[in-house]
CSV table of C-alpha atoms in Angstrom, one decimal:
chain,number,residue,atom,x,y,z
A,1,UNK,CA,29.1,3.4,13.3
A,2,UNK,CA,27.0,5.7,15.5
A,3,UNK,CA,23.4,6.2,14.5
A,4,UNK,CA,21.6,8.9,16.5
A,5,UNK,CA,17.8,9.0,17.0
A,6,UNK,CA,16.4,12.6,17.3
A,7,UNK,CA,13.1,14.5,16.9
A,8,UNK,CA,12.0,17.7,15.4
A,9,UNK,CA,8.8,19.6,16.1
A,10,UNK,CA,7.3,21.0,12.9
A,11,UNK,CA,5.4,24.3,12.8
A,12,UNK,CA,2.1,22.4,12.1
A,13,UNK,CA,2.5,20.6,15.5
A,14,UNK,CA,3.7,17.3,14.1
A,15,UNK,CA,6.7,15.6,15.7
A,16,UNK,CA,9.1,13.8,13.3
A,17,UNK,CA,11.5,11.2,14.6
A,18,UNK,CA,14.6,10.7,12.5
A,19,UNK,CA,17.9,8.7,12.4
A,20,UNK,CA,21.1,10.4,11.5
A,21,UNK,CA,24.6,9.2,10.8
A,22,UNK,CA,27.6,11.5,10.3
A,23,UNK,CA,29.4,11.7,7.0
A,24,UNK,CA,30.3,14.0,4.0
A,25,UNK,CA,28.1,16.6,2.6
A,26,UNK,CA,25.6,17.0,0.9
A,27,UNK,CA,23.6,14.5,2.9
A,28,UNK,CA,21.4,11.7,1.7
A,29,UNK,CA,17.8,12.2,2.8
A,30,UNK,CA,16.0,8.9,2.9
A,31,UNK,CA,12.2,8.6,2.6
A,32,UNK,CA,10.7,5.3,3.4
A,33,UNK,CA,7.5,3.9,1.9
A,34,UNK,CA,4.2,2.4,3.2
A,35,UNK,CA,4.0,0.0,6.1
A,36,UNK,CA,7.6,1.0,7.1
A,37,UNK,CA,9.6,3.6,9.0
A,38,UNK,CA,13.1,5.0,9.1
A,39,UNK,CA,14.2,1.6,10.5
A,40,UNK,CA,13.9,0.3,6.9
A,41,UNK,CA,17.1,2.1,6.1
A,42,UNK,CA,19.3,0.5,8.8
A,43,UNK,CA,21.3,-1.5,6.2
A,44,UNK,CA,22.4,1.7,4.5
A,45,UNK,CA,22.8,3.6,7.7
A,46,UNK,CA,25.2,0.9,8.9
A,47,UNK,CA,27.0,0.4,5.6
A,48,UNK,CA,30.6,1.7,5.5
A,49,UNK,CA,30.6,1.9,1.7
A,50,UNK,CA,28.3,5.0,1.9
A,51,UNK,CA,30.4,7.9,3.1
A,52,UNK,CA,27.7,10.6,3.0
A,53,UNK,CA,25.9,12.0,6.0
A,54,UNK,CA,22.6,10.1,6.1
A,55,UNK,CA,19.3,11.3,7.5
A,56,UNK,CA,16.2,9.1,7.6
A,57,UNK,CA,12.9,10.4,8.9
A,58,UNK,CA,9.8,8.7,10.1
A,59,UNK,CA,7.2,10.5,8.0
A,60,UNK,CA,4.0,11.8,9.5
A,61,UNK,CA,1.9,8.9,10.8
A,62,UNK,CA,4.7,6.4,10.7
A,63,UNK,CA,7.1,4.9,13.2
A,64,UNK,CA,7.6,7.1,16.2
A,65,UNK,CA,6.3,10.3,14.5
A,66,UNK,CA,3.0,11.8,15.4
A,67,UNK,CA,-0.2,12.0,13.4
A,68,UNK,CA,-2.3,14.9,14.6
A,69,UNK,CA,-3.5,16.1,11.2
A,70,UNK,CA,-4.7,13.6,8.5
A,71,UNK,CA,-2.7,13.6,5.3
A,72,UNK,CA,-4.7,14.8,2.3
A,73,UNK,CA,-2.2,14.2,-0.5
A,74,UNK,CA,1.5,13.9,-1.2
A,75,UNK,CA,2.0,17.7,-0.9
A,76,UNK,CA,1.3,17.4,2.8
A,77,UNK,CA,4.3,15.1,3.2
A,78,UNK,CA,6.3,17.4,0.9
A,79,UNK,CA,5.5,20.4,3.1
A,80,UNK,CA,6.5,18.4,6.2
A,81,UNK,CA,9.9,17.6,4.6
A,82,UNK,CA,10.4,21.3,3.7
A,83,UNK,CA,9.9,22.3,7.4
A,84,UNK,CA,12.1,19.4,8.4
A,85,UNK,CA,14.9,20.4,6.1
A,86,UNK,CA,14.6,24.1,7.2
A,87,UNK,CA,14.9,23.3,10.8
A,88,UNK,CA,18.0,21.0,10.2
A,89,UNK,CA,19.5,23.6,7.9
A,90,UNK,CA,19.5,21.2,4.9
A,91,UNK,CA,19.5,23.5,1.9
A,92,UNK,CA,21.1,21.0,-0.4
A,93,UNK,CA,20.2,17.3,-0.3
A,94,UNK,CA,20.3,14.2,-2.3
A,95,UNK,CA,17.0,12.5,-1.8
A,96,UNK,CA,16.2,8.8,-2.0
A,97,UNK,CA,12.6,7.7,-2.0
A,98,UNK,CA,11.6,4.0,-1.7
A,99,UNK,CA,8.3,2.7,-2.8
A,100,UNK,CA,5.6,5.1,-1.8
A,101,UNK,CA,8.4,7.3,-0.5
A,102,UNK,CA,9.4,7.7,-4.2
A,103,UNK,CA,6.2,9.6,-4.7
A,104,UNK,CA,6.9,11.9,-1.7
A,105,UNK,CA,10.5,12.4,-3.0
A,106,UNK,CA,9.2,13.4,-6.5
A,107,UNK,CA,6.7,15.8,-5.1
A,108,UNK,CA,9.3,17.4,-2.8
A,109,UNK,CA,11.8,17.7,-5.8
A,110,UNK,CA,9.0,19.4,-7.8
A,111,UNK,CA,7.9,21.7,-5.0
A,112,UNK,CA,11.4,22.7,-3.9
A,113,UNK,CA,13.7,22.2,-6.9
A,114,UNK,CA,16.4,24.4,-5.5
A,115,UNK,CA,16.8,22.2,-2.5
A,116,UNK,CA,17.4,18.9,-4.3
A,117,UNK,CA,20.7,18.2,-5.9
A,118,UNK,CA,19.9,14.6,-7.0
A,119,UNK,CA,16.9,12.3,-6.9
A,120,UNK,CA,17.0,8.5,-6.5
A,121,UNK,CA,13.8,6.6,-7.0
A,122,UNK,CA,14.1,3.1,-5.5
A,123,UNK,CA,11.3,0.6,-6.3
A,124,UNK,CA,9.2,3.7,-6.6
A,125,UNK,CA,5.5,4.2,-7.3
A,126,UNK,CA,4.8,5.7,-10.7
A,127,UNK,CA,4.7,9.3,-11.5
A,128,UNK,CA,1.0,8.5,-12.0
A,129,UNK,CA,0.5,7.1,-8.6
A,130,UNK,CA,-0.2,3.7,-7.2
A,131,UNK,CA,-3.7,2.5,-8.0
A,132,UNK,CA,-6.0,1.2,-5.3
A,133,UNK,CA,-8.0,-1.6,-6.9
A,134,UNK,CA,-10.7,-4.0,-5.9
A,135,UNK,CA,-10.4,-7.8,-6.0
A,136,UNK,CA,-12.1,-7.6,-9.5
A,137,UNK,CA,-9.3,-5.2,-10.7
A,138,UNK,CA,-11.5,-2.1,-10.8
A,139,UNK,CA,-9.9,1.1,-9.7
A,140,UNK,CA,-11.4,2.5,-6.5
A,141,UNK,CA,-12.5,6.1,-6.9
A,142,UNK,CA,-12.8,7.5,-3.4
A,143,UNK,CA,-11.3,7.2,0.1
A,144,UNK,CA,-14.7,5.8,1.3
A,145,UNK,CA,-14.4,3.0,-1.3
A,146,UNK,CA,-10.9,2.3,-0.3
A,147,UNK,CA,-11.8,2.0,3.4
A,148,UNK,CA,-14.7,-0.4,2.6
A,149,UNK,CA,-13.0,-2.6,0.1
A,150,UNK,CA,-13.0,-6.1,1.5
A,151,UNK,CA,-9.4,-6.9,0.3
A,152,UNK,CA,-7.9,-3.7,1.6
A,153,UNK,CA,-10.0,-3.8,4.8
A,154,UNK,CA,-8.1,-6.9,5.9
A,155,UNK,CA,-4.9,-4.9,6.1
A,156,UNK,CA,-6.5,-2.0,7.8
A,157,UNK,CA,-8.2,-4.3,10.3
A,158,UNK,CA,-4.9,-6.1,11.0
A,159,UNK,CA,-3.3,-2.8,11.6
A,160,UNK,CA,-6.0,-1.8,14.1
A,161,UNK,CA,-5.9,-5.1,15.8
A,162,UNK,CA,-2.1,-5.2,15.9
A,163,UNK,CA,-2.2,-8.6,14.2
A,164,UNK,CA,1.5,-9.6,14.0
A,165,UNK,CA,0.9,-12.9,12.2
A,166,UNK,CA,-1.0,-11.1,9.3
A,167,UNK,CA,1.9,-8.7,8.7
A,168,UNK,CA,4.5,-11.4,9.0
A,169,UNK,CA,2.8,-13.4,6.3
A,170,UNK,CA,2.3,-10.3,4.1
A,171,UNK,CA,5.9,-9.3,4.4
A,172,UNK,CA,7.2,-12.8,3.7
A,173,UNK,CA,5.2,-12.9,0.5
A,174,UNK,CA,5.5,-9.4,-0.9
A,175,UNK,CA,8.7,-7.9,0.6
A,176,UNK,CA,10.9,-10.8,1.5
A,177,UNK,CA,10.0,-13.0,-1.4
A,178,UNK,CA,13.6,-13.0,-2.7
A,179,UNK,CA,15.7,-13.1,0.5
A,180,UNK,CA,14.8,-13.4,4.2
A,181,UNK,CA,16.3,-10.9,6.6
A,182,UNK,CA,17.5,-12.0,10.0
A,183,UNK,CA,14.9,-12.4,12.7
A,184,UNK,CA,15.6,-9.0,14.4
A,185,UNK,CA,15.2,-7.0,11.2
A,186,UNK,CA,12.0,-8.9,10.3
A,187,UNK,CA,10.6,-8.2,13.8
A,188,UNK,CA,11.4,-4.5,13.5
A,189,UNK,CA,9.6,-4.2,10.1
A,190,UNK,CA,6.5,-6.0,11.4
A,191,UNK,CA,6.4,-3.5,14.3
A,192,UNK,CA,6.7,-0.7,11.8
A,193,UNK,CA,3.6,-2.0,9.9
A,194,UNK,CA,1.6,-2.1,13.1
A,195,UNK,CA,2.7,1.4,14.2
A,196,UNK,CA,1.4,3.1,11.0
A,197,UNK,CA,-1.5,5.4,11.7
A,198,UNK,CA,-2.4,6.6,8.3
A,199,UNK,CA,-3.1,3.6,6.1
A,200,UNK,CA,-6.4,4.7,4.5
A,201,UNK,CA,-5.3,8.3,4.0
A,202,UNK,CA,-2.0,7.2,2.4
A,203,UNK,CA,-3.7,4.7,0.1
A,204,UNK,CA,-6.1,7.4,-1.1
A,205,UNK,CA,-3.2,9.9,-1.6
A,206,UNK,CA,-1.2,7.4,-3.6
A,207,UNK,CA,-4.3,6.5,-5.7
A,208,UNK,CA,-4.8,10.1,-6.7
A,209,UNK,CA,-1.1,11.1,-7.0
A,210,UNK,CA,-0.2,12.1,-10.5
A,211,UNK,CA,2.6,14.6,-11.3
A,212,UNK,CA,2.7,13.6,-15.0
A,213,UNK,CA,0.9,15.5,-17.8
A,214,UNK,CA,-1.4,12.4,-18.5
A,215,UNK,CA,-4.5,11.1,-16.8
A,216,UNK,CA,-4.0,8.0,-14.7
A,217,UNK,CA,-7.7,7.0,-15.1
A,218,UNK,CA,-8.7,8.8,-11.9
A,219,UNK,CA,-7.0,12.2,-11.9
A,220,UNK,CA,-5.5,14.4,-14.5
A,221,UNK,CA,-1.8,15.0,-14.2
A,222,UNK,CA,-0.6,18.2,-12.4
A,223,UNK,CA,2.5,18.5,-14.6
A,224,UNK,CA,4.5,19.1,-11.5
A,225,UNK,CA,7.2,16.8,-12.9
A,226,UNK,CA,8.2,19.6,-15.2
A,227,UNK,CA,9.6,21.5,-12.2
A,228,UNK,CA,12.1,18.7,-11.2
A,229,UNK,CA,15.5,20.1,-12.3
A,230,UNK,CA,18.0,17.6,-10.8
A,231,UNK,CA,19.5,14.5,-12.2
A,232,UNK,CA,17.4,11.4,-11.6
A,233,UNK,CA,18.3,7.7,-11.0
A,234,UNK,CA,15.6,5.0,-11.2
A,235,UNK,CA,16.4,1.7,-9.6
A,236,UNK,CA,14.0,-1.3,-10.0
A,237,UNK,CA,14.3,-4.9,-9.0
A,238,UNK,CA,13.2,-7.4,-11.6
A,239,UNK,CA,11.5,-9.6,-9.1
A,240,UNK,CA,9.5,-6.8,-7.5
A,241,UNK,CA,5.9,-7.9,-6.6
A,242,UNK,CA,4.7,-4.5,-5.5
A,243,UNK,CA,5.9,-1.8,-7.9
A,244,UNK,CA,5.6,-3.3,-11.4
A,245,UNK,CA,7.6,-2.9,-14.5
A,246,UNK,CA,4.7,-0.9,-16.0
A,247,UNK,CA,4.9,1.6,-13.2
A,248,UNK,CA,8.7,1.9,-13.7
A,249,UNK,CA,8.2,2.4,-17.4
A,250,UNK,CA,5.7,5.1,-16.7
A,251,UNK,CA,8.3,7.0,-14.7
A,252,UNK,CA,10.8,6.8,-17.6
A,253,UNK,CA,8.2,7.7,-20.2
A,254,UNK,CA,6.9,10.7,-18.2
A,255,UNK,CA,10.3,12.2,-17.6
A,256,UNK,CA,11.2,11.6,-21.2
A,257,UNK,CA,8.0,13.4,-22.4
A,258,UNK,CA,9.1,16.4,-20.4
A,259,UNK,CA,12.6,16.4,-22.0
A,260,UNK,CA,14.4,15.1,-18.9
A,261,UNK,CA,16.9,12.3,-19.1
A,262,UNK,CA,16.9,9.6,-16.4
A,263,UNK,CA,19.4,7.0,-15.6
A,264,UNK,CA,17.9,3.6,-15.1
A,265,UNK,CA,19.3,0.5,-13.4
A,266,UNK,CA,17.8,-2.9,-12.7
A,267,UNK,CA,18.9,-5.2,-9.9
A,268,UNK,CA,18.3,-8.9,-9.3
A,269,UNK,CA,16.1,-8.0,-6.4
A,270,UNK,CA,12.5,-7.8,-5.3
A,271,UNK,CA,10.8,-4.8,-3.7
A,272,UNK,CA,13.5,-4.6,-1.0
A,273,UNK,CA,17.0,-4.3,-2.6
A,274,UNK,CA,18.4,-3.3,0.8
A,275,UNK,CA,18.2,-7.0,1.7
A,276,UNK,CA,18.2,-8.6,-1.7
A,277,UNK,CA,21.2,-6.8,-3.3
A,278,UNK,CA,22.7,-4.3,-0.9
A,279,UNK,CA,26.0,-4.5,-2.7
A,280,UNK,CA,24.5,-3.6,-6.0
A,281,UNK,CA,22.3,-0.9,-4.5
A,282,UNK,CA,25.3,0.8,-2.7
A,283,UNK,CA,27.4,0.6,-5.9
A,284,UNK,CA,24.6,2.1,-8.0
A,285,UNK,CA,24.0,4.9,-5.5
A,286,UNK,CA,27.7,5.7,-5.1
A,287,UNK,CA,28.2,5.8,-8.9
A,288,UNK,CA,25.3,8.2,-9.3
A,289,UNK,CA,26.1,10.6,-6.5
A,290,UNK,CA,29.8,10.8,-7.5
A,291,UNK,CA,28.8,12.1,-11.0
A,292,UNK,CA,29.2,15.9,-11.5
């Protein structure tokens, strides 16, 4: 199965690299999360059970994409995606957002509802964001506090120093806690961690992200969720050590409070179902996208 690697120059001067595989329309647009890149999606891109055309982009500041303009919030990523879809002529997509990419996918579906046919949230951050907390459990309030927090600073420093051992240990504990990928895949994901250029900016954006109508303890909800019009599938692994059950329940509660029904599936997986339960993930995605 041929996977092409291409680039698009956005109108804001950023270059996005993306992977594409031919298939049926409408395409699946895959949005990776933090400490990752489009390489995360290789198991789906290579899976013959998915017949859709698949497009997976490196978001601004990740992988092989550029980072000329700092990200201020999730809307910056959403605007990038809109320009990206415009240039590729993607007026009708089914979007899959993993982890922090779930927040980007929700924001895009809210900002451009006519462009999104279906939305799949895979191990996604909450509709109320992903809290940046200190070692004492206190929520950090500003980007400056995030940058200076001793616990988080270890990751930021490891990124700057290109500390491969640090990221290998972190991934083994948090991402590959259920099943280990083969050595080549693990090496590619470690490299993706070290290529990320926007760690502090993204941690701050996720901390403040809130498209619900409730306060998350730091920001009031924008209510943007109400503009999402497409069917939604939420997939969560019961052994996930990164996005918690509470975060997943917040997604379900917030959609319900806006009168929107959501399909919900659990997998026997951790934060990375593409390794832990690829068969279950593919079956869930296919079932959802085949529905009218």
